[in-house]
PDB file of C-alpha atoms and ligand atoms in Angstrom:
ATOM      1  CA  UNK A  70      47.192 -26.015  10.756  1.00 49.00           C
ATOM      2  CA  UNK A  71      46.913 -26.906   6.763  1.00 45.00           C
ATOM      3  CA  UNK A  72      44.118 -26.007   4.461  1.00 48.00           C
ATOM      4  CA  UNK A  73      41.604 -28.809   3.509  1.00 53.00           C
ATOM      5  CA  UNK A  74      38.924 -29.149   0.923  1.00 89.00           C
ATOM      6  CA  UNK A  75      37.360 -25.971   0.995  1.00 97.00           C
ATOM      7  CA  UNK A  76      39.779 -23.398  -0.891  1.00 97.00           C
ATOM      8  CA  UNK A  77      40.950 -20.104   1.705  1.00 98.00           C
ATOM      9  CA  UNK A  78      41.950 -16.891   0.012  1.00 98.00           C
ATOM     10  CA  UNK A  79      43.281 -14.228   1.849  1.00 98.00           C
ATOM     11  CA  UNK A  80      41.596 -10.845   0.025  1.00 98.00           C
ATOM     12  CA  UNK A  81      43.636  -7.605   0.916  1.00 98.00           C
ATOM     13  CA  UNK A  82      43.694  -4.088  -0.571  1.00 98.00           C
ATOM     14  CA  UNK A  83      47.429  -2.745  -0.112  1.00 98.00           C
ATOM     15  CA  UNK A  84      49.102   0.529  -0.907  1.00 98.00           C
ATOM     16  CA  UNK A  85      52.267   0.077  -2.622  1.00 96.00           C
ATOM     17  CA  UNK A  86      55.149  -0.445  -2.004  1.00 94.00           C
ATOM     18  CA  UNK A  87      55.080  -1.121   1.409  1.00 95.00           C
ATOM     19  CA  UNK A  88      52.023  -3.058   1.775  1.00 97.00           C
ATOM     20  CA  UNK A  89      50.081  -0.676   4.205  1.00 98.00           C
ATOM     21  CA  UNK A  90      46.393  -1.334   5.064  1.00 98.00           C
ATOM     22  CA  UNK A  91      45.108  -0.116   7.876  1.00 98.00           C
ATOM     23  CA  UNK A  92      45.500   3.180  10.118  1.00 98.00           C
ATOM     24  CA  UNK A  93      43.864   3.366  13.641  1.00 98.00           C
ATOM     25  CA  UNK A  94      41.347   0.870  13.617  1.00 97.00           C
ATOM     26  CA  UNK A  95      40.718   1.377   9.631  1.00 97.00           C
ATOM     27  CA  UNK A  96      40.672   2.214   6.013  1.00 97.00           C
ATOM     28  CA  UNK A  97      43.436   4.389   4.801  1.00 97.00           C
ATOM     29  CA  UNK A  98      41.310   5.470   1.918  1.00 97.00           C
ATOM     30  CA  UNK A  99      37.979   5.399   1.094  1.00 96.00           C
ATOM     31  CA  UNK A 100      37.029   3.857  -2.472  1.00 97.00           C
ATOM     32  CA  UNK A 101      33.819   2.720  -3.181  1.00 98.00           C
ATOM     33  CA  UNK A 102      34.687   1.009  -6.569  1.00 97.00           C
ATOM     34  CA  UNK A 103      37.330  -0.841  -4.380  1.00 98.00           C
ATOM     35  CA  UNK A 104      34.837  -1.984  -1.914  1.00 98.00           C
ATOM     36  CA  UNK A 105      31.981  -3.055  -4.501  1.00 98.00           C
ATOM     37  CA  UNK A 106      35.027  -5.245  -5.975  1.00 98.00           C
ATOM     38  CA  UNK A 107      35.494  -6.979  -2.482  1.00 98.00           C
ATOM     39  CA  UNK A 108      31.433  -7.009  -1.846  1.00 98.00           C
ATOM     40  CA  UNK A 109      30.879  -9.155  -5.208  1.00 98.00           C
ATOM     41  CA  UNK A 110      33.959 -10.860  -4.757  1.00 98.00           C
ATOM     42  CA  UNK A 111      33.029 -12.305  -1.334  1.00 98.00           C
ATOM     43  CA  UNK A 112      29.079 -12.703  -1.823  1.00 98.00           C
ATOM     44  CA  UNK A 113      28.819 -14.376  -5.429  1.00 98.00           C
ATOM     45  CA  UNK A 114      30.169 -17.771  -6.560  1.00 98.00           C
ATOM     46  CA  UNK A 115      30.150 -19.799  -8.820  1.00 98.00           C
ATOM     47  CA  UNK A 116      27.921 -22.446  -7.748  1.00 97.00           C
ATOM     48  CA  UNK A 117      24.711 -20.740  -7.245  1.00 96.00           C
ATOM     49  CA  UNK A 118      23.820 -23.277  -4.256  1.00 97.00           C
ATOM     50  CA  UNK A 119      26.666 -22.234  -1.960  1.00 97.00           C
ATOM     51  CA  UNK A 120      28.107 -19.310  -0.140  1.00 98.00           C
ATOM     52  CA  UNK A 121      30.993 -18.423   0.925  1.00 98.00           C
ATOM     53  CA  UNK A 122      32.556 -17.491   4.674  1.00 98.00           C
ATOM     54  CA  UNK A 123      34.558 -14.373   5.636  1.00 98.00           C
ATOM     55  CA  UNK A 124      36.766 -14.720   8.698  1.00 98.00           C
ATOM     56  CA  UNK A 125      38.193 -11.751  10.087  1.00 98.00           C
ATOM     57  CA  UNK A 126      39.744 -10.527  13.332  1.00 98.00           C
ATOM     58  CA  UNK A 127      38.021  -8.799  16.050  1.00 98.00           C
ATOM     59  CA  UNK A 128      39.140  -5.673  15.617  1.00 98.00           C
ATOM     60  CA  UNK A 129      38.081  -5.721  11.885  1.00 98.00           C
ATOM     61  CA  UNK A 130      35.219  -6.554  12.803  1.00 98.00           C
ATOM     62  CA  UNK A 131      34.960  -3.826  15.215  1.00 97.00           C
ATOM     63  CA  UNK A 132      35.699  -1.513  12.225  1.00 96.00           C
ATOM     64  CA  UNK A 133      32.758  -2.580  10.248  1.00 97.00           C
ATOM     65  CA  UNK A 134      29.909   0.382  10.999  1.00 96.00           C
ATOM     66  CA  UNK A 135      27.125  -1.827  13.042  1.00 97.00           C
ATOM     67  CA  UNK A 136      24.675  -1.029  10.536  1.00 97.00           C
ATOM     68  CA  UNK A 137      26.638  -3.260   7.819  1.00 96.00           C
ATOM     69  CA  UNK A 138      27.147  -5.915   9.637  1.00 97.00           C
ATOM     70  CA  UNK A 139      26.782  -9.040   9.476  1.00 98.00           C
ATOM     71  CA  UNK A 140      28.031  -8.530   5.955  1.00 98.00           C
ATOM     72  CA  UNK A 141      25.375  -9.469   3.835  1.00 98.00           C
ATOM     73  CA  UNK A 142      24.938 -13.212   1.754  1.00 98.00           C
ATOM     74  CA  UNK A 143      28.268 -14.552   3.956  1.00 98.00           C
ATOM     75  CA  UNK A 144      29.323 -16.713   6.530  1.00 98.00           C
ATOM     76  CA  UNK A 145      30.686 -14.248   8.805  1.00 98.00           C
ATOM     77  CA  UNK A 146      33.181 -15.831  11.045  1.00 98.00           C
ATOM     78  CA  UNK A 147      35.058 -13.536  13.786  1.00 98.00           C
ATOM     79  CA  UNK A 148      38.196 -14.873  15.824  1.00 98.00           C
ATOM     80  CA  UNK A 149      39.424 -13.743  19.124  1.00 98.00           C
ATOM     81  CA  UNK A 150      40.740 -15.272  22.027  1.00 98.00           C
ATOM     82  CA  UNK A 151      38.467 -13.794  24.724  1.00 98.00           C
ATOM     83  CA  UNK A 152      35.801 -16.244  22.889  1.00 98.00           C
ATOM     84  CA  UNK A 153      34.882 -19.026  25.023  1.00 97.00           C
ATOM     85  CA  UNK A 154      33.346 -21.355  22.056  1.00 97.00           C
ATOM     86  CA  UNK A 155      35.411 -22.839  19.188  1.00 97.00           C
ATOM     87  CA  UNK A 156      32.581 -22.537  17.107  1.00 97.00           C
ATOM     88  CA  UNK A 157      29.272 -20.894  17.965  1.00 98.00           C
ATOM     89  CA  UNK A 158      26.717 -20.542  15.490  1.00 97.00           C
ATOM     90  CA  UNK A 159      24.258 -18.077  15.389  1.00 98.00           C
ATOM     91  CA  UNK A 160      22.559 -19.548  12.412  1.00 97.00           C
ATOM     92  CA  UNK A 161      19.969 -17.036  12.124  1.00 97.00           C
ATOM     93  CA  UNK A 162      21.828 -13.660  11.728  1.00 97.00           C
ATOM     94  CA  UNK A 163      24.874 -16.113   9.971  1.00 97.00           C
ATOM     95  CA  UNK A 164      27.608 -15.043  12.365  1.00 98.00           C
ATOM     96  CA  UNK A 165      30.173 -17.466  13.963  1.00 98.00           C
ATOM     97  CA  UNK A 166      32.242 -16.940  16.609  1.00 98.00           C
ATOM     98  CA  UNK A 167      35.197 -18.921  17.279  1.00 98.00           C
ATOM     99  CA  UNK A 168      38.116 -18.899  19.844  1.00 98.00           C
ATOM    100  CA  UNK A 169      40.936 -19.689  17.067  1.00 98.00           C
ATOM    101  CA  UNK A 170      41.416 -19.505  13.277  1.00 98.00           C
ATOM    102  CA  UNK A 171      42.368 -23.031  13.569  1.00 97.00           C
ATOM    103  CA  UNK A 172      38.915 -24.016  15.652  1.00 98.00           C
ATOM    104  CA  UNK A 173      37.184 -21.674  13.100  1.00 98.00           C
ATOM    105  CA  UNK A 174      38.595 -23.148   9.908  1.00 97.00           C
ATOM    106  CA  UNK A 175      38.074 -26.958  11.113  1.00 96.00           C
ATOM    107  CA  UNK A 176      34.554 -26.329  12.155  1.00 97.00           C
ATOM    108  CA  UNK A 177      34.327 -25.006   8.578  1.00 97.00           C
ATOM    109  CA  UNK A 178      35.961 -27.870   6.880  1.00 96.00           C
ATOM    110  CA  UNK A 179      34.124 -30.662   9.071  1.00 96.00           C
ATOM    111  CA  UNK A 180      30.622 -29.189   8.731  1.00 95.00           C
ATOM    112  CA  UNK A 181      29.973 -26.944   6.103  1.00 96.00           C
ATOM    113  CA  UNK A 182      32.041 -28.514   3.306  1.00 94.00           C
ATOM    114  CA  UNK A 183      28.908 -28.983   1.136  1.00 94.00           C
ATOM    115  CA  UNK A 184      27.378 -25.392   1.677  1.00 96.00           C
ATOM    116  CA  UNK A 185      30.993 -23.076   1.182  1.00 98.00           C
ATOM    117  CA  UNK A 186      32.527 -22.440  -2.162  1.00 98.00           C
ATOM    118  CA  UNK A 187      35.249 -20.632  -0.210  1.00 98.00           C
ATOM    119  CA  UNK A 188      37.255 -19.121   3.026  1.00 98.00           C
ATOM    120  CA  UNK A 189      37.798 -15.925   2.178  1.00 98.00           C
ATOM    121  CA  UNK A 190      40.212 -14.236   5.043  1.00 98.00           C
ATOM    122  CA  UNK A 191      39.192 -10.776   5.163  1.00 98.00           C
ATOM    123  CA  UNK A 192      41.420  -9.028   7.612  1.00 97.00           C
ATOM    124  CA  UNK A 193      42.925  -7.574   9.268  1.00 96.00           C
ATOM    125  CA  UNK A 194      47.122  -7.218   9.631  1.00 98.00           C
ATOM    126  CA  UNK A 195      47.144  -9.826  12.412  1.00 98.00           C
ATOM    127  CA  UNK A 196      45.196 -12.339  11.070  1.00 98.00           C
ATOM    128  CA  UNK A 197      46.629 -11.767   7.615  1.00 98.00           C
ATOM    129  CA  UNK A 198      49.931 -12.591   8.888  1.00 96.00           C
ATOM    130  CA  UNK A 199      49.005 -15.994  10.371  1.00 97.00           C
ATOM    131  CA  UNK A 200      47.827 -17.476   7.006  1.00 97.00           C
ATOM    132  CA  UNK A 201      50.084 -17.899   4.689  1.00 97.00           C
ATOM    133  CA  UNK A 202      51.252 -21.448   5.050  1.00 96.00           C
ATOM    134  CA  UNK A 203      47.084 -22.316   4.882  1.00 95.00           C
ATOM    135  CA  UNK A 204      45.985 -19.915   2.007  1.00 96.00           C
ATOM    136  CA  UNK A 205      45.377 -21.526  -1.771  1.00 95.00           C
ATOM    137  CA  UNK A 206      44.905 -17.792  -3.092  1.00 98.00           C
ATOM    138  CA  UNK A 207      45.254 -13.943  -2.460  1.00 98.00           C
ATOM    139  CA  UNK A 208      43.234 -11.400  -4.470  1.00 98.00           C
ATOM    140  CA  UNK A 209      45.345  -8.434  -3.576  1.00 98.00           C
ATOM    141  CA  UNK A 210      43.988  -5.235  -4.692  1.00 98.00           C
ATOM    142  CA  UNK A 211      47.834  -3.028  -5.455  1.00 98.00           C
ATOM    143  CA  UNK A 212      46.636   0.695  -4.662  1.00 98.00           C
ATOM    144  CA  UNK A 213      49.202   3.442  -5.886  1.00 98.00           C
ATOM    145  CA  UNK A 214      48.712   7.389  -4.839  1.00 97.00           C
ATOM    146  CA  UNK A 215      48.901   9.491  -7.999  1.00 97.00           C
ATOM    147  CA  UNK A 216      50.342  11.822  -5.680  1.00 96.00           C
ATOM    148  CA  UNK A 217      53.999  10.585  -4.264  1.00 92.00           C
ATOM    149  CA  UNK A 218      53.808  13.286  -2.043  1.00 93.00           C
ATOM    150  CA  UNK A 219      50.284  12.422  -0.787  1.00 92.00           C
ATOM    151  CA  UNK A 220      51.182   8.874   0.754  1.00 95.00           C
ATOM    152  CA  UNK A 221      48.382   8.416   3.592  1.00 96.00           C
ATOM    153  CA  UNK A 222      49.123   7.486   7.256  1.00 97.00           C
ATOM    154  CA  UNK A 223      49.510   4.309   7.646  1.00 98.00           C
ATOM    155  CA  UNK A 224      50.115   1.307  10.875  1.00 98.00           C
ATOM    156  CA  UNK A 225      49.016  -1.416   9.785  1.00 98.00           C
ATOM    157  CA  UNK A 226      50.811  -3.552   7.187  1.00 98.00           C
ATOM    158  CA  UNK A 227      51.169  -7.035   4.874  1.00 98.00           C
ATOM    159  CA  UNK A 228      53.696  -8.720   5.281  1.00 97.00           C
ATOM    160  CA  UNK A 229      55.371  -8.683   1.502  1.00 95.00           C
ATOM    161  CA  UNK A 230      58.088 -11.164   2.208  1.00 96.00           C
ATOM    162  CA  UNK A 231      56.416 -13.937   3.488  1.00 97.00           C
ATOM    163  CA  UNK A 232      53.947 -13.304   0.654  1.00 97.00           C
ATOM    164  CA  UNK A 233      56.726 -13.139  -2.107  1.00 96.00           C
ATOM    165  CA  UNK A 234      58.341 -16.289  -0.772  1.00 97.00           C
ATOM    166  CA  UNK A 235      55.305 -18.607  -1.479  1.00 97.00           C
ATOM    167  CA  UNK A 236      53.201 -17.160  -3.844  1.00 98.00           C
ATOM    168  CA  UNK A 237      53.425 -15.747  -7.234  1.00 98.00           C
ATOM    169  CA  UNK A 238      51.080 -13.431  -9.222  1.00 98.00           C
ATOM    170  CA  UNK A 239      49.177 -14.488 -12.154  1.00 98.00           C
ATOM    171  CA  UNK A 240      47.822 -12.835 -15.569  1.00 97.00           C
ATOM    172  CA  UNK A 241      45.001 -11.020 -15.398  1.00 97.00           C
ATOM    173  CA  UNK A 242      43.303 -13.745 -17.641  1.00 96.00           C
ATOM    174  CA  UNK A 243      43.872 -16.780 -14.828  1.00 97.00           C
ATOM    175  CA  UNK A 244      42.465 -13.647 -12.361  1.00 98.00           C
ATOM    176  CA  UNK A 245      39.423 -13.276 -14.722  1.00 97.00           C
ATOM    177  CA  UNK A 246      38.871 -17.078 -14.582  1.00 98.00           C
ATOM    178  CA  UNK A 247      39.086 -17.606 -11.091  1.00 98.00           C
ATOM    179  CA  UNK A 248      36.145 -15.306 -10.009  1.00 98.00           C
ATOM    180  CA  UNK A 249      32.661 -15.691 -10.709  1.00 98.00           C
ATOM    181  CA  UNK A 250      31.778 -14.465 -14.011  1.00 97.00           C
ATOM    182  CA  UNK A 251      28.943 -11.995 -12.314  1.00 97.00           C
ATOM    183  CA  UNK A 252      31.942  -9.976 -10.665  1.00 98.00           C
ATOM    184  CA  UNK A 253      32.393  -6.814 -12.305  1.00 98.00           C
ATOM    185  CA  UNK A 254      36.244  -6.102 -13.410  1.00 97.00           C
ATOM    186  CA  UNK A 255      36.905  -2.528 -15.123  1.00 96.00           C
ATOM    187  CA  UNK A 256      38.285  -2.681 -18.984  1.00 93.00           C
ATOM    188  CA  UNK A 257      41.654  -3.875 -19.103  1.00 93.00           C
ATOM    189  CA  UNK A 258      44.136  -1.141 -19.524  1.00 91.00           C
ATOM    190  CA  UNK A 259      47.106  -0.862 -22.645  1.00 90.00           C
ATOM    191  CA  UNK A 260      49.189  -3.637 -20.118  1.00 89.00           C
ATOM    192  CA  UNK A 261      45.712  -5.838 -20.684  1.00 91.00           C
ATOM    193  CA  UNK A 262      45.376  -5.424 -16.319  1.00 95.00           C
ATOM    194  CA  UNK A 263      42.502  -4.883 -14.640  1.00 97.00           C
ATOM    195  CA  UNK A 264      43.037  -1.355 -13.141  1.00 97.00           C
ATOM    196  CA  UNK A 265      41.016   1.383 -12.257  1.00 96.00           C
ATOM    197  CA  UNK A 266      41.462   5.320 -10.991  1.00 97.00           C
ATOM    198  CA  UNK A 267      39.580   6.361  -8.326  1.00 97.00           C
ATOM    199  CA  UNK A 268      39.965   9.835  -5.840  1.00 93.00           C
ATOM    200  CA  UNK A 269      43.444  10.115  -5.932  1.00 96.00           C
ATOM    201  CA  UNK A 270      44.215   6.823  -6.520  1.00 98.00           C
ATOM    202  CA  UNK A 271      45.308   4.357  -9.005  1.00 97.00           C
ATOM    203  CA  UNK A 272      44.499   0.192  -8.107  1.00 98.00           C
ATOM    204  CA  UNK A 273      44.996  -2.974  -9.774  1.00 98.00           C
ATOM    205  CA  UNK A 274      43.142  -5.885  -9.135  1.00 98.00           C
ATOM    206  CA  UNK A 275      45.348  -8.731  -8.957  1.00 98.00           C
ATOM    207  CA  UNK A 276      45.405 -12.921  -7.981  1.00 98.00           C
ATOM    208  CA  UNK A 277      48.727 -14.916  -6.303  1.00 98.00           C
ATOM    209  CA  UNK A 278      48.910 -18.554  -6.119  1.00 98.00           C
ATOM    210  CA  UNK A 279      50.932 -21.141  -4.239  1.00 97.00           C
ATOM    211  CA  UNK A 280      54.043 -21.405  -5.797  1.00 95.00           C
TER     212      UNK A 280
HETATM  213  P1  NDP B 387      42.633  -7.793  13.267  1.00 71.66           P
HETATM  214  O1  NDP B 387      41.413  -7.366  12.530  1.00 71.66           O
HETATM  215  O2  NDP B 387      43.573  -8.753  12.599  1.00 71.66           O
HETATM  216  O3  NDP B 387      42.107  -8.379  14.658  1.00 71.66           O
HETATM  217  C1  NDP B 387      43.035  -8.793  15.621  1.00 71.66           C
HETATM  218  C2  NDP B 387      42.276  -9.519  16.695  1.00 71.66           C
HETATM  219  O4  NDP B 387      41.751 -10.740  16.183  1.00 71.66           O
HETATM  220  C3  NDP B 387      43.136  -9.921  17.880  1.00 71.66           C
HETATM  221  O5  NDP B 387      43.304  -8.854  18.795  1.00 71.66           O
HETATM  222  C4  NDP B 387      42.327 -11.076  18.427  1.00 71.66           C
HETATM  223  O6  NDP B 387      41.165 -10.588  19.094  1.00 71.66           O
HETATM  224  C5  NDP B 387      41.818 -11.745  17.155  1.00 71.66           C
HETATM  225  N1  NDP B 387      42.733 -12.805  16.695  1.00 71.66           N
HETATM  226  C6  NDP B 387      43.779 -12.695  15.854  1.00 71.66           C
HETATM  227  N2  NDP B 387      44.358 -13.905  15.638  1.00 71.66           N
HETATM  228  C7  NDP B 387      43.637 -14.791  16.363  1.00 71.66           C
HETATM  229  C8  NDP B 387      43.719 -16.185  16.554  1.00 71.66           C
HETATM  230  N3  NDP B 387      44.658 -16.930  15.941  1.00 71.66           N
HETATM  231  N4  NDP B 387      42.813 -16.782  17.350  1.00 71.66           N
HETATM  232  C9  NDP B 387      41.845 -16.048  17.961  1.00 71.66           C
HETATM  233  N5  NDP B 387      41.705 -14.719  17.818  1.00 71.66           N
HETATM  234  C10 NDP B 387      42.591 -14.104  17.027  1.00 71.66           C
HETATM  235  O7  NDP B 387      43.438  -6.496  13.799  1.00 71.66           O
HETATM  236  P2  NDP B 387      44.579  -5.609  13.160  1.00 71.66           P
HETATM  237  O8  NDP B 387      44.712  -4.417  14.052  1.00 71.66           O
HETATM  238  O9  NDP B 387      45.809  -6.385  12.866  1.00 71.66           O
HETATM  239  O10 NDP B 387      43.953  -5.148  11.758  1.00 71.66           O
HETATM  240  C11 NDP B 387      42.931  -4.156  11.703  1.00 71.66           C
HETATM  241  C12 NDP B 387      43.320  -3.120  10.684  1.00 71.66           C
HETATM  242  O11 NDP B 387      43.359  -3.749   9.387  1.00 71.66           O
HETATM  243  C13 NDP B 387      42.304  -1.985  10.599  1.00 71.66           C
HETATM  244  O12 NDP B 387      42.997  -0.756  10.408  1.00 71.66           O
HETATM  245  C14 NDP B 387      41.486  -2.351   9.381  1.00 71.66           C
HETATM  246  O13 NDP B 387      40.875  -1.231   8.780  1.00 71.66           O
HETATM  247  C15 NDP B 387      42.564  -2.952   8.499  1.00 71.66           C
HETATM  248  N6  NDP B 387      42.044  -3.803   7.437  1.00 71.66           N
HETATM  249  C16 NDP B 387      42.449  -3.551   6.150  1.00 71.66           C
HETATM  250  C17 NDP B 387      41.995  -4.318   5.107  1.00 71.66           C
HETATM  251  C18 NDP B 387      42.457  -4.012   3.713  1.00 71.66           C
HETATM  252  O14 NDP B 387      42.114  -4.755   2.785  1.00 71.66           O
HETATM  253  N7  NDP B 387      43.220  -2.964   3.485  1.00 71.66           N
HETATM  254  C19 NDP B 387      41.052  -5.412   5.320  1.00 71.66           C
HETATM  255  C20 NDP B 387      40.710  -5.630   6.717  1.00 71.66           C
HETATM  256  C21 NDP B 387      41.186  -4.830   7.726  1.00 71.66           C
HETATM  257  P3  NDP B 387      41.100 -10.401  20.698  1.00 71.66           P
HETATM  258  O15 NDP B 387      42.030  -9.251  20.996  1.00 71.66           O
HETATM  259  O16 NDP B 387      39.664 -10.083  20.964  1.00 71.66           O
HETATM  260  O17 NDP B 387      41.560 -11.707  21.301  1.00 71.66           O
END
């Protein structure tokens, strides 16, 4: 499986340092700032005559509260293998669902080159950990708890060294560039990153590319 013509970039919101992101079926946190980043991120781009797709597991799927999904102004594409299709399109509510990432991301490439600005991969752990010999990108949100002591619960996690060993991070100016100017980004801090408090925790909005 390689990436084609239609860029893929894994988005994930981690808690450092060990890369957790999911506990029981979902968020370890709840940050609204956080998710507004990831909702602008993944509907807006920069060609106002495309969209782009999400694919994400099942199971994050699954997590999504019925009410908000499909998510809004995307391609949503969900994988599992109890699928029978490789690609069926339900045009009208914009949902796909495909029996592999590698049926889903082909269908993508072969027919919807013209219409997608980008793949974003949008969870969760499993599906995560298949991509990264296909992904161009990863916007990885780093979360920190202002409290050591106050680490959530976590099962679910990125896997840092396969990430570390291909990809490297950027300045915040190349992560600036790369998303669509209508995406909000706090003030940079005194390190000139893009970081934010919010609850009891500190995040960073961040971009790796391919080495
Ligand atoms: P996933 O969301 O990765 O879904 C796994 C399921 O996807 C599998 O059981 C399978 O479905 C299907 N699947 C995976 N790979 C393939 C493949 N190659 N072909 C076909 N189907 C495939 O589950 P996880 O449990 O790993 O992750 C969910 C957790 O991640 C939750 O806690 C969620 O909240 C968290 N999350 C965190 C994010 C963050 O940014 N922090 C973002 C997104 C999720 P089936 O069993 O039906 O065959």
């Amino acid at each position: 499986m390689t990436g084609g013509k239609i860029p893929v970039v894994g988005i994930v919101a981690c808690l450092q340092p060990d890369m957790g992101i999911g506990f029981l079926g979902g968020l370890p946190w709840r940050l609204p700032n956080e998710m507004k980043y990831f909702r602008q991120v993944t509907s807006l781009t920069k060609d106002s005559s495309k969209k782009n797709a999400v694919i994400m597991g099942r199971k994050t799927w699954e997590s999504i509260p019925p009410k908000f999904r499909p998510l809004p102004n995307r391609m949503n594409v969900i994988i599992s293998r109890s699928f029978q299709d490789d690609f069926a399109h339900d045009k009208e509510r914009s949902i796909v669902r495909s029996n592999s990432l590698a049926n889903a991301l082909t269908n993508l490439e072969n027919n919807f080159q013209e219409h997608l600005e980008r793949i974003y991969v949008i969870g969760g752990g499993e599906v995560y950990n298949q991509i990264f010999s296909i992904t161009d990108h990863w916007l990885i949100t780093k979360i920190n708890a202002l409290d050591k002591n106050a680490i959530p619960a976590m099962d679910t996690f990125l896997d840092a060294k396969k990430l570390m060993e291909a990809f490297s991070e950027q300045c915040p100016a190349q992560l600036k560039e790369f998303l669509p100017p209508k995406v909000e980004l706090p003030e940079t801090d005194s390190d000139q990153r893009y970081s934010q408090e919010e609850k009891d925790y500190h995040f960073e909005f961040t971009l790796y590319n391919r080495k």
